[in-house]
CSV table of C-alpha atoms in Angstrom, one decimal:
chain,number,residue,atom,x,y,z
A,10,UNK,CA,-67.3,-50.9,25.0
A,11,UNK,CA,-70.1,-53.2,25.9
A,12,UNK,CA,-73.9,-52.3,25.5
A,13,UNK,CA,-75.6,-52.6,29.3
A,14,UNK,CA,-79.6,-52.8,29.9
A,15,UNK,CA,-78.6,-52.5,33.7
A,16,UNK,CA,-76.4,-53.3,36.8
A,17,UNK,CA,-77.5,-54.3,40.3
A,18,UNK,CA,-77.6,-56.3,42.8
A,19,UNK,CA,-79.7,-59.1,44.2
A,20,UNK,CA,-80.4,-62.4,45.3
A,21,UNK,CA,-79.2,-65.1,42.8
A,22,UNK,CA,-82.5,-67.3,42.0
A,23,UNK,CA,-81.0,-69.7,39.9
A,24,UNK,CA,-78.3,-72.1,39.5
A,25,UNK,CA,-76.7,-74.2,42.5
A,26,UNK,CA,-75.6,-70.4,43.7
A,27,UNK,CA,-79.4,-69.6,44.2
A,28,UNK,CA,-80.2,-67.8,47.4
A,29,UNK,CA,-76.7,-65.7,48.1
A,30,UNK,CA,-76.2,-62.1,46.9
A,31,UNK,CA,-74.8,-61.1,43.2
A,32,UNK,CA,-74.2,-58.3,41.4
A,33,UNK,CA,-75.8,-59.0,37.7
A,34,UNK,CA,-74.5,-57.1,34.4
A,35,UNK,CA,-77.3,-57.4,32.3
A,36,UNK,CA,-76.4,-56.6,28.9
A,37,UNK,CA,-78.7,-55.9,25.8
A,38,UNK,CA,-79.4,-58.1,22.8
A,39,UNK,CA,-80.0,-61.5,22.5
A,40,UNK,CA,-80.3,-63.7,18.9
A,41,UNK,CA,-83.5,-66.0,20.0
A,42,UNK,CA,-87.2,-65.2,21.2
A,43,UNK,CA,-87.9,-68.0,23.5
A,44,UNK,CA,-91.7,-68.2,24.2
A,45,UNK,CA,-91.2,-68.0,27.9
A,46,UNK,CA,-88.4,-64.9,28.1
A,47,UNK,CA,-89.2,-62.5,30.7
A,48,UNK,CA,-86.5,-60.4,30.2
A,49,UNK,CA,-87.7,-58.9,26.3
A,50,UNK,CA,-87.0,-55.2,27.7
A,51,UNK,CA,-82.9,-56.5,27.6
A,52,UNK,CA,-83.4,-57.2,23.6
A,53,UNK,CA,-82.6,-53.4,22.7
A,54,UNK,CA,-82.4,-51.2,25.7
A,55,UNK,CA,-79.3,-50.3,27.0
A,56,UNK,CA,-76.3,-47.7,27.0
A,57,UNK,CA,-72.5,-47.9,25.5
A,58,UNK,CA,-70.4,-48.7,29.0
A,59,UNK,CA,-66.2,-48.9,28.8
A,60,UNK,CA,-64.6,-52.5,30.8
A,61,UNK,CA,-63.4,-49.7,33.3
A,62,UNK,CA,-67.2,-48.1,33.8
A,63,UNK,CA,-68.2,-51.0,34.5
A,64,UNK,CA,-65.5,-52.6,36.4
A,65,UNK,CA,-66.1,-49.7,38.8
A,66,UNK,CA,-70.0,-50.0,39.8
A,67,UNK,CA,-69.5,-53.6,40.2
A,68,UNK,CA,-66.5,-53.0,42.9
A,69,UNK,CA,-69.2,-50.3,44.5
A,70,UNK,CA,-71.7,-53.4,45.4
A,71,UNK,CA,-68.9,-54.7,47.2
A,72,UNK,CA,-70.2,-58.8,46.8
A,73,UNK,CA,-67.3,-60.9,44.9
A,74,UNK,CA,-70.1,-62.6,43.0
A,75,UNK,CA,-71.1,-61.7,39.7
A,76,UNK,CA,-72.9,-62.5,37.0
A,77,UNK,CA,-73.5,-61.5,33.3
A,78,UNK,CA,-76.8,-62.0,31.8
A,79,UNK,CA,-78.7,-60.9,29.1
A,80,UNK,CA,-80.2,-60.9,26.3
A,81,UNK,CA,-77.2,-62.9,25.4
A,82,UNK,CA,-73.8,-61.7,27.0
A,83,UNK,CA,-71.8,-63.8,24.3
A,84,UNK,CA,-73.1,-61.6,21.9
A,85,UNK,CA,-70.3,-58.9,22.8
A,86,UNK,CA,-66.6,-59.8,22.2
A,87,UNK,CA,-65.4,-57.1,24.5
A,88,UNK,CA,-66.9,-59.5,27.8
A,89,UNK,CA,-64.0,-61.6,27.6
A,90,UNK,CA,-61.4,-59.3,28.6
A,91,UNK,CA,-63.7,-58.0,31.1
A,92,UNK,CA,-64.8,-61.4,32.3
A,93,UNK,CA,-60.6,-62.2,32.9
A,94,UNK,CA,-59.9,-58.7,34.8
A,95,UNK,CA,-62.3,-59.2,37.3
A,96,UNK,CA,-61.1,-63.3,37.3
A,97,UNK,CA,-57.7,-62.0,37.7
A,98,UNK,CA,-59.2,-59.5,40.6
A,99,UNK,CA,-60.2,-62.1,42.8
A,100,UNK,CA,-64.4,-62.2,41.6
A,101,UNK,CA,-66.2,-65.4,41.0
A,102,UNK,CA,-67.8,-65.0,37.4
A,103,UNK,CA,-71.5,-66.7,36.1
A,104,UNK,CA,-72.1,-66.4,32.7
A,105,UNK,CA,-75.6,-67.2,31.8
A,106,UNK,CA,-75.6,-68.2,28.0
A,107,UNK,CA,-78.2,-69.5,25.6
A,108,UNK,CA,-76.5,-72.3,24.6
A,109,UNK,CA,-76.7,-71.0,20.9
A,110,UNK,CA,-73.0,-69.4,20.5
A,111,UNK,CA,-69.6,-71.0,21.4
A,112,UNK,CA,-68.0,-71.0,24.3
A,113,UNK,CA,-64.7,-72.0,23.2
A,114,UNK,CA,-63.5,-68.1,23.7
A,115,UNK,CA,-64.3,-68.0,27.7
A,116,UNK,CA,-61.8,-68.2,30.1
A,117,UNK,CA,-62.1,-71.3,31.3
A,118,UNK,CA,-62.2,-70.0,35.0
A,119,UNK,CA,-65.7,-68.9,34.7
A,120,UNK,CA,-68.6,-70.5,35.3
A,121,UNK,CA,-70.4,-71.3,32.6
A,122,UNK,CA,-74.6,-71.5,32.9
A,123,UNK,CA,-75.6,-72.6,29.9
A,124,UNK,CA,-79.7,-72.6,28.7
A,125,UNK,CA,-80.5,-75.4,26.9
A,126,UNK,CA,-83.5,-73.9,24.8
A,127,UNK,CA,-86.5,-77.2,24.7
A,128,UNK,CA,-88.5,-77.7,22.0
A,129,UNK,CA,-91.4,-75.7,23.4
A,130,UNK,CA,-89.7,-72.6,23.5
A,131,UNK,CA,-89.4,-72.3,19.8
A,132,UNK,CA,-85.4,-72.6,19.6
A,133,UNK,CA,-84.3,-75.7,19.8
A,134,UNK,CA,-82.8,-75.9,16.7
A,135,UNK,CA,-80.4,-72.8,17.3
A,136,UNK,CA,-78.6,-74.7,19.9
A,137,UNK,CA,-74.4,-75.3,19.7
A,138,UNK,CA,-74.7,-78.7,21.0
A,139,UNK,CA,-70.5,-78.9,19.8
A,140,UNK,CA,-70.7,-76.3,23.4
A,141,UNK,CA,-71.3,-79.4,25.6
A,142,UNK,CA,-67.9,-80.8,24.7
A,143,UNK,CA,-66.4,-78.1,26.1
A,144,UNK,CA,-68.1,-77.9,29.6
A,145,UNK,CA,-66.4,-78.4,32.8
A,146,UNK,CA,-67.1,-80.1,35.7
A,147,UNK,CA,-68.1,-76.8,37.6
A,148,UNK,CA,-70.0,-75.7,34.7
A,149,UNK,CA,-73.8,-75.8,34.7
A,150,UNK,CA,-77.0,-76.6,32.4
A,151,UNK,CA,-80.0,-76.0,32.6
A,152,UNK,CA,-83.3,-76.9,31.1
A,153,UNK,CA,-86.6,-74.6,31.6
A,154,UNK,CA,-89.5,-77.5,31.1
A,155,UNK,CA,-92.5,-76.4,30.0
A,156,UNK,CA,-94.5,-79.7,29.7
A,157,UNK,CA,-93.8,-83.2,29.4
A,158,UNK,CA,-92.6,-83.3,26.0
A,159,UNK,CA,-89.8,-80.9,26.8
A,160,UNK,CA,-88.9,-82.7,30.1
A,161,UNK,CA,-88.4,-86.2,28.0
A,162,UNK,CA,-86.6,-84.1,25.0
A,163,UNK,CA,-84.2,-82.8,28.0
A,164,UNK,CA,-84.1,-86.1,29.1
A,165,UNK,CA,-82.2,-87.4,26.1
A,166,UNK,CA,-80.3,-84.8,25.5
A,167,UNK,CA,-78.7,-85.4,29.4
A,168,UNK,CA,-78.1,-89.2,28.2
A,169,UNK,CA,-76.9,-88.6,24.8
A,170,UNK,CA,-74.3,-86.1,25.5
A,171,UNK,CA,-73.3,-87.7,29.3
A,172,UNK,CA,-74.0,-84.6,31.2
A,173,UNK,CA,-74.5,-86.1,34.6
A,174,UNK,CA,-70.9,-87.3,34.5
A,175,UNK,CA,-69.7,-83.4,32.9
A,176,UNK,CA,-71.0,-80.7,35.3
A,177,UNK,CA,-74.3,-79.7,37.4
A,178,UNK,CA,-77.0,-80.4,35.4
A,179,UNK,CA,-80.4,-78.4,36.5
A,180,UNK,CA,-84.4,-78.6,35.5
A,181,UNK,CA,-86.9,-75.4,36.2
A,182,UNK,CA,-90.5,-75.6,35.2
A,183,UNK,CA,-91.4,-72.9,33.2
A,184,UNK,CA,-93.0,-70.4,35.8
A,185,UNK,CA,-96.7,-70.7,35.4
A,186,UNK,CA,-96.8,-73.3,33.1
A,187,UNK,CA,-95.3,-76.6,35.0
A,188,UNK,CA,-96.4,-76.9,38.8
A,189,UNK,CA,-93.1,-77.6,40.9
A,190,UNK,CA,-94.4,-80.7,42.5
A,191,UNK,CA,-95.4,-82.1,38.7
A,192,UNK,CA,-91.9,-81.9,37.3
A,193,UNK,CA,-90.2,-83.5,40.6
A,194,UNK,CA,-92.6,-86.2,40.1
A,195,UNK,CA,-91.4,-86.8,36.7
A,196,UNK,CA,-87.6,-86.4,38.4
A,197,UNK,CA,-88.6,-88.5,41.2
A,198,UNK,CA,-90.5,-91.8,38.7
A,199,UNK,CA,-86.9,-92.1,36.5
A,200,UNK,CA,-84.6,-91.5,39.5
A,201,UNK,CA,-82.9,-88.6,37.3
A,202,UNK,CA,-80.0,-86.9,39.0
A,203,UNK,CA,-80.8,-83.5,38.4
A,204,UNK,CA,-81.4,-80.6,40.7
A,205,UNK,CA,-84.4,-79.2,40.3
A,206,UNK,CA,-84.6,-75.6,40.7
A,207,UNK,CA,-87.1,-72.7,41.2
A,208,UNK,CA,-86.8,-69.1,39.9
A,209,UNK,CA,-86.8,-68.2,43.7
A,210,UNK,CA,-86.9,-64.4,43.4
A,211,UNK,CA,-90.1,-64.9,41.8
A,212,UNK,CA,-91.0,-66.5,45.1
A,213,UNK,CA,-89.6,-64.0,47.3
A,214,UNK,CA,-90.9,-60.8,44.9
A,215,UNK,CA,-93.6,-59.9,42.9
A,216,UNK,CA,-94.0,-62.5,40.1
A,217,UNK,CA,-91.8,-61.7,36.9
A,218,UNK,CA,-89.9,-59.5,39.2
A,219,UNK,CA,-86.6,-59.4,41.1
A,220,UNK,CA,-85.4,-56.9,43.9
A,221,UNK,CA,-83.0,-54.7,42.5
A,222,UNK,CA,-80.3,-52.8,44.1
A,223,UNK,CA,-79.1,-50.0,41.4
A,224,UNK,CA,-76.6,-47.1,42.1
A,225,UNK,CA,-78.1,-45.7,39.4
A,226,UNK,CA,-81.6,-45.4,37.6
A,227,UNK,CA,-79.2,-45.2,34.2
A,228,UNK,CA,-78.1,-48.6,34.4
């Protein structure tokens, strides 16, 4: 049984899959309190939903592309065998991860989108670095910047730990806080090779919202 704030579908607005259409299984609780989170409602909300439950509304969306989310999907052990059924069922899997709790359990066919938490978002410190060992090639990070500090902190963090030459290595400026052009400046004065990325449904929607497609108001 997993704990689920909600399923639906919509456009992904992250990652280097931003822009095509996912189904999201957004489950409740998360460990940290970043100072940015928009997603605070996912910290207790939510409903007890079976592997088989949820299988099912996933296969309704009819999209091979899914992610889980949070709060902080590593939280619950009984993702993993849900994570390897649908692996096994042909889906592409995203798991979007704070960074803070091991990896090591994942099947190593998912796609691992790991949140580096910067200094300026209060959790820093609760960070597995050990988890960058065990990052693969189609793996991604990313960092949410939310001034200059946390852009030259992210910056050494890429250097010491090689993660150019490991997997896809992003940079977002906090929404509202960074301007887009200022921290592809920064990118563009040290020649980084990151992507930098844009919370695009914020873009496309309202701001702090994303279209959602639900089957159901329940989840």
């Amino acid at each position: 049984m997993l704990k689920v704030n909600e399923i639906f579908k919509s456009i992904q607005g992250e990652s280097t899959y931003a822009g095509l259409p996912c189904v999201f299984v957004r489950l409740a609780g998360c460990n940290l309190r970043c100072s940015y989170c928009d997603t605070a409602y996912a910290y207790y909300d939510g409903r007890e939903m079976s592997g088989k439950e949820i299988f099912s509304k996933i296969k309704d969306y009819k999209i091979k592309l899914v992610e889980f989310t949070g709060g902080e999907p590593l939280l619950q052990k009984d993702i993993y065998p849900l994570i390897s059924s649908l692996l096994d069922k042909g889906y592409k899997v995203l798991v979007e991860t704070n960074g803070s709790i091991s990896i090591a359990g994942l099947d190593r066919r998912a796609i691992v989108i790991m949140d580096i938490k910067t200094p300026e978002s209060g959790m820093s410190e609760k960070m597995d670095f050990k988890n960058l060992n065990l990052l693969k090639e189609k793996d991604e990070v990313k960092f949410v910047v939310m001034n200059r500090e946390d852009y030259s902190w992210a910056k050494g963090i890429i250097e010491k730990f090689g993660l150019i030459k490991k997997c896809h290595v992003l940079m977002s400026p906090a929404f509202g806080l960074v301007k887009p052009d200022t921290l592809a400046s920064w990118i563009l004065r040290d020649n980084l090779p990151v992507r930098l990325q844009l919370q695009i449904h914020k873009y496309i929607w309202k701001v702090g919202e994303r279209k959602k497609v639900h089957l159901q108001k329940s989840c």
